[in-house]
Structure formats: structure tokens, C-alpha cells
Amino acid sequence: MLLKSLKKVRNIGIIAHIDAGKTTTTERFLYYAGLTHKIGEVHHGEATMDFRVDERERGITISSAATSFLWNDHQINLIDTPGHVDFTAEVERSLRVLDGAVVIFSGVEGVEPQSETVWRQADTYGVPRIAFVNKMDRVGADHERVLEQMRQVLGANARFVNLPRGAEGQLDGVVDLLEMKWLVFDAQTRGRELEAREIPDAMREAAEQARESLIEAVAEVVEPLADKYLGEEEITNDELKAAIRQATVAGDFVPVLCGASLKDLGIRPILDAVCEYLPSPCERPPARGLDPSSGQPAERAPSFDEPFSALVFKVVADSNKDLFWLRVYSGALSTEQRAYNPRSGVRLRLRRLMRLHADKQEAVEQVVCGDIVAAVGLKDVVTGDTLCDPEAPISYEEIHFPETVVSVAVEARTSADRDKLIELVERLKREDPTFRSHVDEETGQLILSGMGELHLEVIRNRMERDFRVSARFGRPRVSFRETVAEPVSGEGVFDNRIGETQVFARAEVLVEPRQRTPGDRTLVPVEVDLGTAAAGLTPAQIHELEQTLLTGCEAGGAFGYPVVDVRVRLTGLELGDSADPGVPAGAAVSMALRHAFQSSRMVVLEPIMRLEVRVPEDFLGAVVKDLGSRRAEIRETAMQGTLTVVRGFVPLAEMFGYSTHVRSLTQGRGSFSLEPFDYRPVPENIVERDHNLF
């Protein structure tokens, strides 16, 4: 199935808020392309791309799934990503390696919190997009409102390239604004075949206005089209398509399509739009990285003739084998050739290379530029590693992931299971960079941390189902952090006899707060500045001092939580006569840091979540009152169809078990979503009241 022309390849992702219809849409893609002979429905637990047990039970995507298929003589490599906020890292690492994306919005709910998150992630990586307004067959669906939200909330230069024909239960096709035809979908082929008819008179004026708006928006960002538009010259369909493609690839425009995936309406035009408007690998900028030997910038053009280079963007832990997902940026590599890992300095042979199709794999002998494939059996390879030609090394930038917000204590049920548990945790951490662990020094407990309750629950289920490791889990708890309220100094003196030698060191440190942009969920890392105070030490000893200070901050402040958002300066270091001054210096610096934390007014930081609750108006009062008791900061209430939407911010610590509670308050008719937003100081009265929690 491999195509030789790179111009005919599309590497795309499907991204959206949870329950917008990503997997339902993808299932139609596979059916239309002939990869499946039956459409697997998410609500029946039959979706091809949601193949894990947890996914089929919950009816949601938890882990990204990849597949490849042909459409209109194009090879489409597709990644279906999760929509739940707990698994946003799956979207992050997918967008890092994709050339384009299809963003799906619900025609009823519109731009939801996770819609905005994935849109910003796509902005970060400069990924061109097309949009699909789904569920236009539902009561309350309004494609015009969704378009306006895209423009107002997301800042997108977006316009329709087709319009829904009919509304809600009367939806029966779309009007193509380029061909100016009404496309009627054939029920027998489930929308694979289309019949082009004349636009009904009742829709012609709306279609002409929408086409004029489309041309105007594209003309604003494509100069040749602007000249013809201002000169009132005729614009052909080919010229308009070329201009839309140019603007979309440049990231200056977003074509918007409409339909209803569950009813098979409007799916084929999406596939056509992917081929027509989204870029091929050779239309994307060169992949940029560093030369490992010199540290100088380096890049690889998307070409078969360039030296081989690929990024490992995902590791999948399996009971039998680990899969390493690769995006090949340049060149080619066969199973007989060796690749080089600049991080580890190891040369390795990728003996088993495979093209992915959900939970199945197809062996291949060679991978080339533009491929998204998997390798098996790689040693000492982790997410973010670069694999490249040994004679032309390059190291691509690693993928950065957000801080965890929820932790839980876990212990093996038997002593025989403890070693298996620790080994499994390490494997799962290699697969999922947002899953972390450490051992509590006071209790000796193994603490697991993740992005939310669902994230940790899925981890627990995988341990028991997939790996047969049984463990006891405690109750989830918030991952608090600490920082200093103001600059504070600390002093440490180490004066001890080691063997026959009296060793001495005195250190002074200054700990200062570092400012973070409000609303930035990424905490500022600890900055260590040894200045000139450590001038008498060797580079190795200086490195050890830096690590001592970083480890001291990680160990925690007054409440035992890692210290963040600070700069630690070594302002003084006095050393006695010693054959190895690094040992007393490290001890004195560690003591000085502890003294600074003990002397400072430490501030406990808690994760704040962006909240959106959707409830019938009859239950609004009870829901708002309950949110007030949870320290929620309500910013907005608005009507959306038949529901009232409450938006604001709330501490994560107050929201455990809220899913059950909101259903109880609204007789099962309410829903909510949470998204990490910021870390803020816990109010002092809360710290005093619940001191045992901190």
C-alpha cells in the first residue's frame, strides 16, 4: 500500500472534546476506504480504533490508535486521539508529529473546554486544520453558532465550504459551496456514494451568501485571489480550491464542513477535503533539531534523499512486547540497517518494523520519509528519543508534558507481587510520560501520580487485566506543590570528622520566588545559580552541588510537597582543607536549603481546574449553590440550546466524586468537564482548617 510520491501522503489526526464523534467519524473513514466491511459503533463497544477493554466499556478513546488507508490515490496515515482531559498528553505527542488535523465540534455543544485545549496544542505545533461540525441531526444543533464560537473563542479565520441541507431530524445532505451542488447521501452505501443535485430554491440565497463569505475570507490571506476578487473578476473553482489549500497549509484559514457521523451524512466530503486542503509532508517546514556533537542547530528536509531520521513519539507497553511508534521525517531505513540514538549513544537495528492498523500490525521491510510506523524490541529507547543515520546524527526536541495533579498510594497484595509491581510501574511510565511514581520516604509507600481520577483508574485496570498484577490502591489525593512567598536566606554548616580528618564547609543560599503567567498550568522549573561562590570546585563537583539543590527542592518544603517556581542562588561557600571538598560542600548546601525553607513562609499551591457544567435551567440554582460550597469561582452562565452552561474555575481538591453528585442534583441530566488551568495558593484558612491534609 506504500505510495512512492510524498505529495500523495497525508499524516493527520482526529482531535476534539470528548463525545464530539471522533471515533464514530473514523469508523466511517475505514469503512469507506475498504479497510473494514462493517462499521463498528462506539455505543455498541465495537469500534475498530477503540480496541482496549476500558475503551469499549466506557465508550471513550483512552489511548491514541493509528491506521493507514488509501483514498483518492492518497495514502492517509491517521491517528485517532482521546478527547478526555486526563489523556491530553496523547493529543500532545500526536500533534507533535502530524502534518494536519481534523477538528470535530458537536453542533449542539459547540466549542467545549477540551476543544479549546486541543486547538491551542495544534497552534503550538503549527498544525494546519480543517473542521467538521458534527451531530447536525440533533435537536438544538446550530452550525452558525459553532462557526461564530470558532471565530470568537479560538480566533480562527474559519468559513464553511459546505452547509447542512435540512435541520435536526430533516438533515438529508450538504450543499457544496465550491461546486454549488446539493449532495444527497445514498443510504444503501451508508454515505459512500453521493448524488449531486441542483440546490433547492429555498437554500440558494443562503448558499450564495456563504460562498461569497468564503471567497472574501480566503481573499484576505491569498493575494492572487484578492486581486481577482477586488477586480470583480470571475473566480473558477480550481482557483478557489488552490487558494483554500494555500491558506490552509499556511495556517491562515480553516475550512469548515458539516454533517452527522452517526447517520453517515457528510463523511466523504471530509476525506476529500483532507486530500485537497491539508499538507503533505513535503509541504511542511524542515524538521529542526540539534547536532549532538556540537549543539548547533540542524535540520532535515522532508525528502527521501536526506539522511534517515525519526522521532519516537509513543511507547506502548503490552503483555507480550513493547511497541515504539515512529514518525519518519527524512530518508529511509530497512530492517538490515542500523540507526543511532544520540541520547544513549547506542547503535541499534530495527529488525521488526510494522505498519499499524489499530490493534493489528503489518510487517514491512523498510520505512521512508513521511511514514508513521512502529518498531518492536528496542532497548534503552524512550518517548522523545531520536533515531537517525549514524553518519549524520541529529537530535530532535523532546516532547514536554504537563504536571500531574492527582496521586494515590499503592501496595502489592503479596510480597511476591511487589517486585512485579515495581517493574510494571516502570514499564507503564515508559509508555505514559504523564504517569509518574515515587516512594514516600516517611511511609515507604509507592505513590503513583497522574492527570486525574480516570487516568489512575485506567492504570489500575491495566495492571489487573493486562498484566495480572493485583495491588491495593488508596484514595486519590491532590498533588500539591509549595513555593516561597518572598526571598529568604538560609545557612548551613558542616563540621564533622570523617575517618581521621576533620572536614568543614559553610554555605549560604538565597531562595527567591519566580513569577509564572496566571493561567499557565506548567509550573516554572527550579533554577539553580551557583554564581562565583563555587569557583574553586571542579565541573563534576559543581554538577553535584546543582543536583543537591534540585533534589532538595524535590524533597519538599515545610509541608513535604515539591518546591517549585523558585530560583536558588548560592551566595557564599567557605571550605576547609579537605582532599574531597565536594562532600562537605554538598552537605552544607543541603543544610542551608533546609534552613531557608524552615525560615520562610511557605505557600501551598493547589491545581485549579477550568470548569464547565451543563444543566437544565430547573436545576441551575442547586448546582450553583453546590459549586459555591466547593470554592468555585463562577465566571459565566449562558444558554446553549435547552441547557444552561456554567463556566468558571474550581480547586481540584473539591471535585473528587463530583460526577456522581452532579447526576444526583440534576436527576441524571447534568454533565461537566474539568481541564487543568493553573496552580494557585491554598487560602490560609483552608490550610489551618485542614492542616493534616498538607
XYZ file of C-alpha atoms in Angstrom:
694
model
C 0.000 0.000 0.000
C 3.062 2.276 0.219
C 2.982 5.218 -2.182
C 6.189 6.440 -3.785
C 5.030 10.056 -4.144
C 5.402 12.032 -0.938
C 2.952 14.615 -2.292
C 0.204 11.982 -2.034
C 0.760 11.284 1.696
C -1.345 12.838 4.465
C -0.415 12.416 8.138
C -3.485 13.568 10.041
C -5.033 13.364 13.491
C -8.650 13.474 14.649
C -8.907 15.801 17.664
C -11.870 17.076 19.680
C -13.592 17.316 23.049
C -14.824 14.021 24.478
C -18.021 12.686 22.853
C -17.827 15.005 19.834
C -17.696 11.992 17.499
C -14.011 11.401 16.696
C -14.071 7.621 16.724
C -17.519 7.433 15.116
C -16.180 9.539 12.229
C -13.001 7.467 11.966
C -15.024 4.246 11.729
C -16.753 5.659 8.619
C -13.371 6.542 7.116
C -12.220 2.932 7.468
C -15.447 1.567 6.021
C -15.416 3.909 3.023
C -11.748 3.108 2.346
C -12.498 -0.626 2.346
C -10.423 -1.482 5.427
C -13.480 -2.759 7.290
C -16.614 -4.432 5.985
C -18.806 -3.337 8.874
C -18.993 -0.040 10.716
C -18.197 -0.594 14.393
C -20.312 1.670 16.598
C -18.815 3.170 19.754
C -22.043 2.801 21.747
C -22.080 -0.940 20.963
C -18.456 -1.370 22.064
C -17.475 -2.477 18.553
C -15.278 0.395 17.338
C -12.176 -0.789 15.491
C -9.998 2.029 16.851
C -11.210 1.663 20.459
C -9.937 -1.874 20.894
C -8.894 -1.847 24.560
C -11.323 -3.270 27.118
C -11.532 0.001 29.089
C -12.338 1.936 25.922
C -15.140 -0.393 24.877
C -16.633 -0.456 28.382
C -16.624 3.330 28.747
C -17.334 4.226 25.119
C -14.416 6.678 25.010
C -10.945 6.771 23.493
C -8.208 6.450 26.126
C -5.108 5.779 24.047
C -4.321 7.055 20.559
C -4.770 4.479 17.806
C -3.170 4.632 14.363
C -4.087 3.259 10.965
C -3.297 3.777 7.267
C -5.569 3.615 4.231
C -5.923 4.823 0.640
C -8.389 7.454 -0.540
C -8.473 9.149 -3.942
C -4.978 7.862 -4.717
C -3.676 9.347 -1.459
C -2.168 7.443 1.458
C -3.699 8.687 4.709
C -1.881 7.869 7.947
C -4.421 8.639 10.663
C -4.228 8.886 14.459
C -7.484 8.885 16.440
C -6.767 10.738 19.709
C -8.590 10.809 23.070
C -10.943 13.644 23.986
C -10.893 13.267 27.780
C -8.718 15.828 29.566
C -6.941 13.117 31.620
C -5.365 11.856 28.389
C -4.451 15.195 26.826
C -0.795 14.089 26.624
C -1.870 11.571 23.965
C -3.059 14.505 21.858
C 0.116 16.477 22.613
C 2.509 13.843 21.352
C 0.356 13.029 18.334
C 0.174 16.659 17.216
C 3.955 16.876 17.647
C 4.416 14.549 14.660
C 1.358 15.215 12.479
C 1.136 17.367 9.360
C -2.572 18.186 9.623
C -5.658 17.645 11.754
C -9.417 17.281 11.508
C -11.020 19.083 14.472
C -14.525 17.865 15.278
C -17.087 20.023 17.084
C -20.523 18.988 18.279
C -23.221 21.020 16.527
C -25.108 21.124 19.840
C -22.349 21.842 22.391
C -20.067 23.850 20.088
C -16.589 24.850 21.278
C -16.099 22.981 24.565
C -13.178 23.239 27.048
C -11.147 20.384 25.577
C -11.922 21.698 22.080
C -10.075 24.850 23.049
C -7.215 22.870 24.615
C -6.553 20.728 21.536
C -6.875 23.800 19.308
C -4.170 25.588 21.316
C -1.996 22.471 21.164
C -2.345 22.475 17.379
C -1.401 26.172 17.390
C 1.736 25.343 19.392
C 2.938 22.873 16.769
C 1.703 24.898 13.790
C -0.589 22.120 12.550
C -2.959 23.129 9.694
C -6.590 22.149 10.315
C -9.945 21.547 8.752
C -13.055 21.476 10.965
C -16.166 19.319 10.976
C -19.377 20.378 12.744
C -20.882 17.035 13.726
C -24.261 15.967 15.140
C -26.238 18.312 12.900
C -29.107 15.820 13.148
C -29.534 16.503 16.889
C -32.120 18.781 18.472
C -30.550 22.164 19.199
C -27.741 21.831 16.646
C -26.682 25.182 15.191
C -23.746 25.256 12.770
C -23.745 29.072 12.534
C -23.327 29.354 16.315
C -20.423 26.876 16.241
C -18.707 28.866 13.458
C -19.079 32.077 15.442
C -17.599 30.378 18.521
C -14.646 29.187 16.450
C -14.008 32.742 15.337
C -14.594 34.404 18.710
C -13.194 31.841 21.184
C -10.470 30.246 19.068
C -9.597 33.245 16.895
C -9.904 31.098 13.779
C -10.314 32.532 10.293
C -12.943 29.897 9.535
C -15.675 29.667 6.899
C -17.989 26.956 5.625
C -17.087 25.040 2.482
C -20.405 23.205 2.712
C -23.714 23.753 4.504
C -26.151 21.247 6.030
C -29.308 20.693 3.985
C -32.179 20.390 6.458
C -32.015 20.565 10.232
C -32.198 18.093 13.106
C -34.314 15.116 12.019
C -34.729 16.544 8.488
C -30.999 16.573 7.677
C -30.549 14.817 4.344
C -27.318 16.107 2.777
C -24.973 19.064 2.375
C -24.631 21.879 -0.126
C -21.119 22.057 -1.639
C -20.244 25.775 -1.829
C -17.498 25.257 -4.426
C -19.434 23.152 -6.927
C -22.721 24.763 -5.799
C -24.452 21.388 -5.734
C -26.704 19.653 -3.230
C -25.007 16.364 -2.302
C -27.531 13.703 -1.316
C -26.160 10.674 0.531
C -27.067 7.164 -0.544
C -28.448 5.189 2.420
C -27.642 1.823 0.822
C -23.901 2.595 0.692
C -24.097 4.390 4.085
C -22.979 7.652 2.517
C -20.089 6.272 0.491
C -21.817 7.262 -2.751
C -23.172 10.779 -3.365
C -25.732 12.131 -5.804
C -25.218 15.726 -6.948
C -28.464 17.652 -7.453
C -29.396 21.265 -8.029
C -29.602 23.352 -4.871
C -33.250 23.727 -3.724
C -34.615 27.236 -4.258
C -35.186 27.655 -0.518
C -31.422 27.295 0.112
C -29.944 29.031 -2.904
C -29.709 32.518 -1.384
C -28.088 31.219 1.825
C -25.624 29.151 -0.239
C -24.669 32.134 -2.424
C -24.105 34.313 0.634
C -21.974 31.620 2.281
C -19.903 31.193 -0.907
C -19.338 34.953 -1.078
C -18.222 34.951 2.577
C -15.867 32.035 1.828
C -14.249 33.810 -1.121
C -13.898 37.046 0.856
C -12.208 35.308 3.807
C -9.735 33.442 1.599
C -9.022 36.553 -0.476
C -7.942 38.351 2.701
C -4.978 35.971 3.091
C -4.200 34.910 -0.508
C -3.026 37.830 -2.616
C -3.675 36.469 -6.155
C -7.277 35.710 -5.201
C -7.620 39.137 -3.591
C -6.648 40.822 -6.848
C -9.337 38.955 -8.783
C -11.909 39.446 -6.027
C -11.336 43.212 -5.793
C -11.321 43.453 -9.561
C -14.678 41.647 -9.614
C -13.245 39.054 -11.994
C -14.696 35.583 -12.251
C -13.054 33.087 -9.847
C -13.055 29.487 -11.053
C -13.482 26.505 -8.757
C -9.904 25.387 -9.406
C -8.597 28.824 -8.429
C -10.719 28.873 -5.281
C -9.625 25.345 -4.276
C -5.967 26.217 -4.846
C -6.344 29.372 -2.750
C -8.106 27.499 0.069
C -5.318 24.932 0.051
C -2.615 27.602 0.115
C -4.270 29.429 3.024
C -4.952 26.227 4.979
C -1.405 24.878 4.604
C -0.063 28.258 5.738
C -2.308 28.129 8.815
C -4.190 31.258 7.763
C -7.567 29.652 7.119
C -9.765 26.792 8.382
C -12.301 25.185 6.005
C -15.415 24.063 7.906
C -17.649 21.143 6.868
C -20.948 19.936 8.334
C -22.712 16.623 8.821
C -23.775 13.860 11.188
C -21.351 10.949 11.541
C -23.763 8.566 13.226
C -26.179 8.980 10.292
C -23.329 8.665 7.730
C -24.005 12.212 6.496
C -21.118 14.404 5.353
C -18.238 11.968 5.887
C -16.993 11.550 2.309
C -16.506 15.342 1.880
C -14.180 15.273 4.914
C -11.926 12.683 3.262
C -11.968 14.675 0.035
C -11.071 17.836 1.983
C -8.166 16.046 3.720
C -6.683 15.252 0.311
C -7.470 18.652 -1.212
C -6.586 21.064 1.606
C -4.248 19.501 4.182
C -0.492 19.415 3.505
C 1.732 16.536 2.503
C 4.990 16.002 4.457
C 6.969 17.811 1.745
C 4.837 20.942 2.234
C 5.773 21.189 5.899
C 8.856 23.048 7.182
C 12.077 21.032 7.677
C 12.274 19.146 10.981
C 14.555 21.116 13.288
C 16.870 19.782 15.965
C 20.438 19.949 17.208
C 23.711 18.377 16.120
C 24.528 16.161 19.162
C 28.284 16.672 18.820
C 28.341 20.479 18.517
C 24.999 21.556 19.962
C 24.428 23.687 16.869
C 21.027 23.868 15.127
C 20.439 21.217 12.476
C 17.513 20.319 10.261
C 16.273 17.641 7.900
C 14.185 18.415 4.841
C 11.232 16.053 4.206
C 12.894 14.105 1.399
C 13.767 10.514 0.519
C 17.285 11.712 -0.340
C 18.107 13.135 3.108
C 19.814 11.012 5.829
C 17.381 8.897 7.854
C 15.826 10.496 10.948
C 12.769 9.652 13.042
C 11.223 10.630 16.379
C 9.947 8.069 18.895
C 6.742 9.807 19.967
C 4.986 6.981 21.799
C 5.776 3.715 23.569
C 3.001 1.160 24.093
C 3.544 -1.384 26.881
C 1.996 -4.733 26.070
C 1.951 -8.016 27.972
C 3.969 -9.625 25.158
C 6.033 -6.825 23.637
C 6.541 -3.073 23.677
C 5.681 -1.083 20.542
C 7.690 2.046 19.698
C 5.790 4.462 17.445
C 7.980 6.391 14.992
C 7.427 9.387 12.756
C 9.982 9.276 9.960
C 10.999 12.821 8.998
C 13.638 12.118 6.360
C 15.387 9.401 4.371
C 14.713 5.686 4.593
C 15.703 2.742 6.781
C 15.462 -1.007 6.168
C 15.468 -3.799 8.718
C 19.053 -4.605 7.671
C 20.410 -1.144 8.511
C 21.402 0.350 11.844
C 20.066 3.531 13.432
C 21.719 5.706 16.073
C 20.192 7.007 19.323
C 22.010 10.276 20.224
C 20.673 10.283 23.807
C 22.146 6.904 24.733
C 24.941 6.864 22.148
C 23.850 3.372 21.065
C 23.538 1.963 17.548
C 20.611 -0.389 17.106
C 18.940 -2.405 14.394
C 15.183 -2.110 13.903
C 14.668 -5.750 12.996
C 10.857 -5.661 13.165
C 9.092 -2.730 11.533
C 5.311 -2.597 11.197
C 2.550 -0.505 9.753
C -0.234 -0.003 12.293
C -3.941 -0.691 11.994
C -5.483 -0.278 15.456
C -4.505 -3.423 17.417
C -3.134 -5.207 14.331
C 0.232 -4.760 12.640
C 1.532 -5.436 9.140
C 5.236 -6.214 8.816
C 7.282 -4.051 6.431
C 10.903 -4.312 5.337
C 11.551 -0.576 5.015
C 10.242 2.752 6.307
C 10.591 6.028 4.431
C 10.111 9.746 4.898
C 6.521 10.568 5.858
C 5.773 7.191 7.438
C 4.140 6.679 10.835
C 5.055 3.137 11.860
C 6.035 1.017 14.854
C 9.145 -0.932 15.842
C 9.439 -3.830 18.287
C 12.179 -4.924 20.635
C 14.179 -1.704 21.005
C 16.454 -1.470 24.052
C 17.002 1.717 26.071
C 14.601 3.761 23.935
C 12.023 6.107 25.485
C 9.422 8.627 24.319
C 11.138 11.650 22.792
C 14.246 9.813 21.562
C 15.573 10.471 18.074
C 16.703 7.634 15.831
C 18.926 8.712 12.947
C 21.656 7.838 10.472
C 24.864 7.104 12.452
C 26.859 9.098 9.908
C 24.582 12.156 10.098
C 23.310 12.421 13.686
C 20.572 14.824 14.721
C 18.590 15.157 17.942
C 15.023 16.458 17.784
C 13.458 18.403 20.638
C 11.811 16.235 23.274
C 8.076 16.424 23.947
C 7.153 18.304 27.134
C 4.224 17.148 29.251
C 2.165 18.881 31.966
C 2.493 18.281 35.712
C 0.437 15.552 37.343
C -2.448 16.687 39.564
C -3.666 13.546 41.369
C -1.768 10.935 43.399
C -2.632 7.629 45.042
C -0.767 5.239 47.344
C -0.463 1.646 46.110
C 0.965 -1.533 47.560
C 1.219 -5.101 46.328
C -1.175 -7.580 47.912
C 1.623 -10.080 48.469
C 5.373 -9.785 48.894
C 5.789 -11.904 45.760
C 3.911 -9.268 43.752
C 5.989 -6.300 44.971
C 8.870 -6.780 42.531
C 6.387 -7.403 39.697
C 4.513 -4.221 40.671
C 7.634 -2.056 40.658
C 8.772 -3.496 37.314
C 5.324 -2.932 35.804
C 5.153 0.664 37.057
C 8.467 1.376 35.322
C 7.122 -0.105 32.062
C 3.934 1.950 32.269
C 5.939 5.118 32.993
C 7.961 4.492 29.841
C 4.700 4.253 27.912
C 2.947 7.225 29.513
C 5.102 10.260 30.400
C 2.234 11.786 32.445
C 2.207 8.751 34.746
C 4.810 9.139 37.498
C 5.827 7.419 40.695
C 7.988 7.845 43.775
C 8.456 6.234 47.167
C 7.297 8.228 50.205
C 10.374 8.425 52.441
C 8.304 8.601 55.653
C 5.850 5.751 54.998
C 7.747 3.701 52.425
C 4.609 3.643 50.262
C 4.756 3.660 46.487
C 2.948 6.800 45.272
C 1.518 6.896 41.740
C 0.631 10.230 40.128
C -1.449 11.028 37.062
C -3.644 13.558 35.285
C -6.920 12.691 37.032
C -9.066 10.069 38.728
C -9.934 8.356 35.441
C -6.274 8.246 34.416
C -5.291 6.382 37.607
C -8.336 4.133 37.408
C -7.344 3.081 33.876
C -3.788 2.397 35.095
C -5.197 0.216 37.868
C -7.394 -1.744 35.452
C -4.484 -2.316 33.073
C -2.365 -3.680 35.911
C -5.032 -6.180 36.875
C -6.416 -7.134 33.438
C -3.475 -6.912 31.083
C -0.571 -7.767 33.381
C -2.245 -9.833 36.148
C -0.673 -7.759 38.928
C -3.032 -7.251 41.865
C -2.493 -4.278 44.199
C -4.334 -2.256 46.836
C -4.979 1.377 45.923
C -5.636 4.141 48.440
C -7.954 7.084 47.914
C -6.870 9.651 45.286
C -5.319 12.830 46.625
C -4.289 16.111 45.079
C -0.665 16.676 44.035
C 0.053 19.896 45.918
C 3.212 21.948 45.455
C 4.996 24.581 47.557
C 6.787 27.825 46.888
C 8.219 30.738 48.886
C 6.217 33.908 49.430
C 9.272 36.194 49.468
C 13.086 35.959 49.208
C 14.648 34.086 52.130
C 18.206 33.166 53.092
C 19.499 30.026 54.735
C 22.822 28.978 56.211
C 24.287 25.528 56.678
C 27.462 24.466 58.476
C 29.008 21.016 58.157
C 31.837 20.427 60.652
C 32.455 16.724 61.231
C 35.232 14.211 61.462
C 35.333 11.696 58.622
C 37.820 8.965 59.496
C 40.935 10.723 60.754
C 40.124 14.002 59.005
C 38.117 16.953 60.305
C 36.141 18.399 57.374
C 34.389 21.754 57.291
C 32.121 23.700 54.964
C 29.748 26.631 55.393
C 27.194 27.590 52.747
C 24.664 30.378 52.289
C 21.765 30.212 49.844
C 19.104 32.690 48.776
C 15.725 31.318 47.641
C 13.611 33.723 45.566
C 10.142 33.311 44.044
C 9.891 33.161 40.229
C 6.876 34.632 38.542
C 4.585 32.478 36.442
C 1.965 33.689 33.974
C -1.523 33.367 35.522
C -3.439 30.566 33.844
C -0.244 28.687 32.952
C -0.642 25.111 34.147
C 3.066 24.480 33.522
C 4.973 25.198 36.716
C 8.225 27.144 36.429
C 11.120 24.721 36.976
C 13.592 25.348 39.761
C 16.517 27.477 38.606
C 19.888 26.948 40.300
C 22.550 29.688 40.175
C 25.895 28.880 41.812
C 27.472 32.122 40.608
C 31.098 32.650 41.607
C 30.706 31.078 45.052
C 31.603 27.620 43.685
C 34.541 28.833 41.602
C 37.038 26.661 43.499
C 35.280 23.393 42.667
C 35.734 21.088 39.688
C 32.997 20.838 36.996
C 31.958 17.440 38.401
C 31.643 18.859 41.927
C 29.685 21.859 40.625
C 27.283 19.481 38.880
C 26.866 17.547 42.139
C 26.021 20.777 44.007
C 23.393 21.675 41.409
C 21.818 18.229 41.713
C 21.864 18.512 45.517
C 19.853 21.730 45.367
C 17.402 20.337 42.788
C 16.935 17.169 44.861
C 16.392 19.279 47.988
C 13.604 21.203 46.281
C 12.036 17.989 45.002
C 12.119 16.555 48.551
C 9.764 19.313 49.655
C 9.419 22.291 51.941
C 7.574 22.747 55.225
C 4.629 20.548 54.176
C 6.632 17.918 52.321
C 5.497 18.849 48.785
C 7.989 19.594 45.981
C 9.076 23.220 45.870
C 8.507 24.949 42.513
C 8.565 28.423 40.951
C 11.804 29.380 42.745
C 15.365 30.434 41.962
C 18.058 29.127 44.332
C 21.278 31.167 44.465
C 24.456 30.048 46.198
C 25.620 33.331 47.759
C 28.501 32.022 49.843
C 30.661 28.925 50.205
C 33.534 28.544 52.663
C 35.577 25.347 52.568
C 38.152 23.903 54.926
C 41.154 21.824 53.965
C 39.907 18.548 52.508
C 41.054 16.122 49.859
C 37.478 15.999 48.527
C 35.713 19.323 49.243
C 32.662 18.208 47.283
C 31.344 16.058 50.153
C 31.238 18.740 52.884
C 30.132 21.364 50.348
C 27.145 19.247 49.323
C 26.178 18.611 52.949
C 26.430 22.312 53.864
C 24.402 23.387 50.808
C 21.674 20.846 51.630
C 21.502 22.110 55.233
C 21.367 25.730 54.043
C 18.451 24.971 51.739
C 16.516 23.234 54.527
C 17.185 26.181 56.833
C 15.848 28.587 54.170
C 12.624 26.587 53.803
C 12.195 26.391 57.584
C 12.716 30.151 57.896
C 10.370 31.088 55.076
C 6.613 31.435 54.969
C 5.964 28.564 52.591
C 2.896 28.766 50.361
C 0.967 25.617 49.416
C -0.102 25.593 45.754
C -3.075 23.581 44.523
C -4.190 22.731 40.986
C -7.070 24.879 39.745
C -9.334 23.439 37.066
C -11.298 25.168 34.341
C -14.889 24.031 34.926
C -17.885 23.752 32.640
C -21.209 22.356 33.897
C -24.229 21.801 31.618
C -27.598 21.504 33.361
C -31.299 22.065 32.626
C -32.349 25.515 33.859
C -34.601 23.998 36.545
C -31.546 22.686 38.407
C -29.297 25.746 37.955
C -29.825 27.152 41.463
C -28.945 23.908 43.237
C -25.848 23.380 41.088
C -24.549 26.948 41.574
C -25.106 26.719 45.349
C -23.210 23.433 45.478
C -20.336 24.855 43.433
C -20.113 27.775 45.850
C -19.537 25.329 48.693
C -16.656 23.860 46.659
C -14.800 27.203 46.418
C -15.731 27.539 42.738
C -15.248 30.903 41.031
C -18.132 31.211 38.574
C -17.322 33.483 35.635
C -20.233 32.981 33.259
C -23.620 31.380 32.774
C -25.117 31.141 29.299
C -27.917 29.345 27.491
C -26.900 26.756 24.904
C -29.878 25.112 23.292
C -32.077 23.747 26.073
C -29.259 23.701 28.654
C -27.617 26.312 30.858
C -23.817 26.290 30.782
C -21.923 27.363 33.913
C -18.248 28.225 33.378
C -15.600 29.081 35.934
C -12.676 27.772 37.965
C -12.562 25.374 40.900
C -9.860 23.688 43.046
C -9.366 20.064 42.056
C -9.324 19.091 45.750
C -13.022 19.958 45.972
C -14.138 17.930 42.943
C -13.462 14.295 43.833
C -16.656 12.314 43.344
C -18.431 15.243 41.673
C -19.605 13.099 38.758
C -21.978 11.154 40.990
C -23.002 14.289 42.888
C -23.984 16.352 39.847
C -26.067 13.487 38.492
C -27.866 13.314 41.847
C -28.528 17.073 41.841
C -29.916 17.057 38.292
C -31.751 13.721 38.181
C -29.074 12.366 35.864
C -29.422 15.180 33.304
C -26.340 17.240 34.162
C -22.795 16.829 32.882
C -19.478 18.564 33.498
C -15.890 18.753 32.326
C -12.669 19.755 34.046
C -9.416 20.914 32.485
C -6.129 21.883 34.229
C -5.795 25.659 34.261
C -3.343 26.904 36.888
C -1.689 26.390 40.270
C -2.784 28.897 42.938
C -2.082 29.353 46.681
C -4.413 27.475 49.002
C -6.236 30.053 51.198
C -4.649 30.252 54.651
C -7.916 29.447 56.425
C -8.125 26.189 54.443
C -4.523 25.302 55.329
C -5.241 25.978 59.021
C -8.537 24.081 58.943
C -7.183 21.059 57.091
C -3.574 21.174 58.257
C -3.399 17.374 58.333
C -4.019 17.319 54.555
C -0.994 19.480 53.908
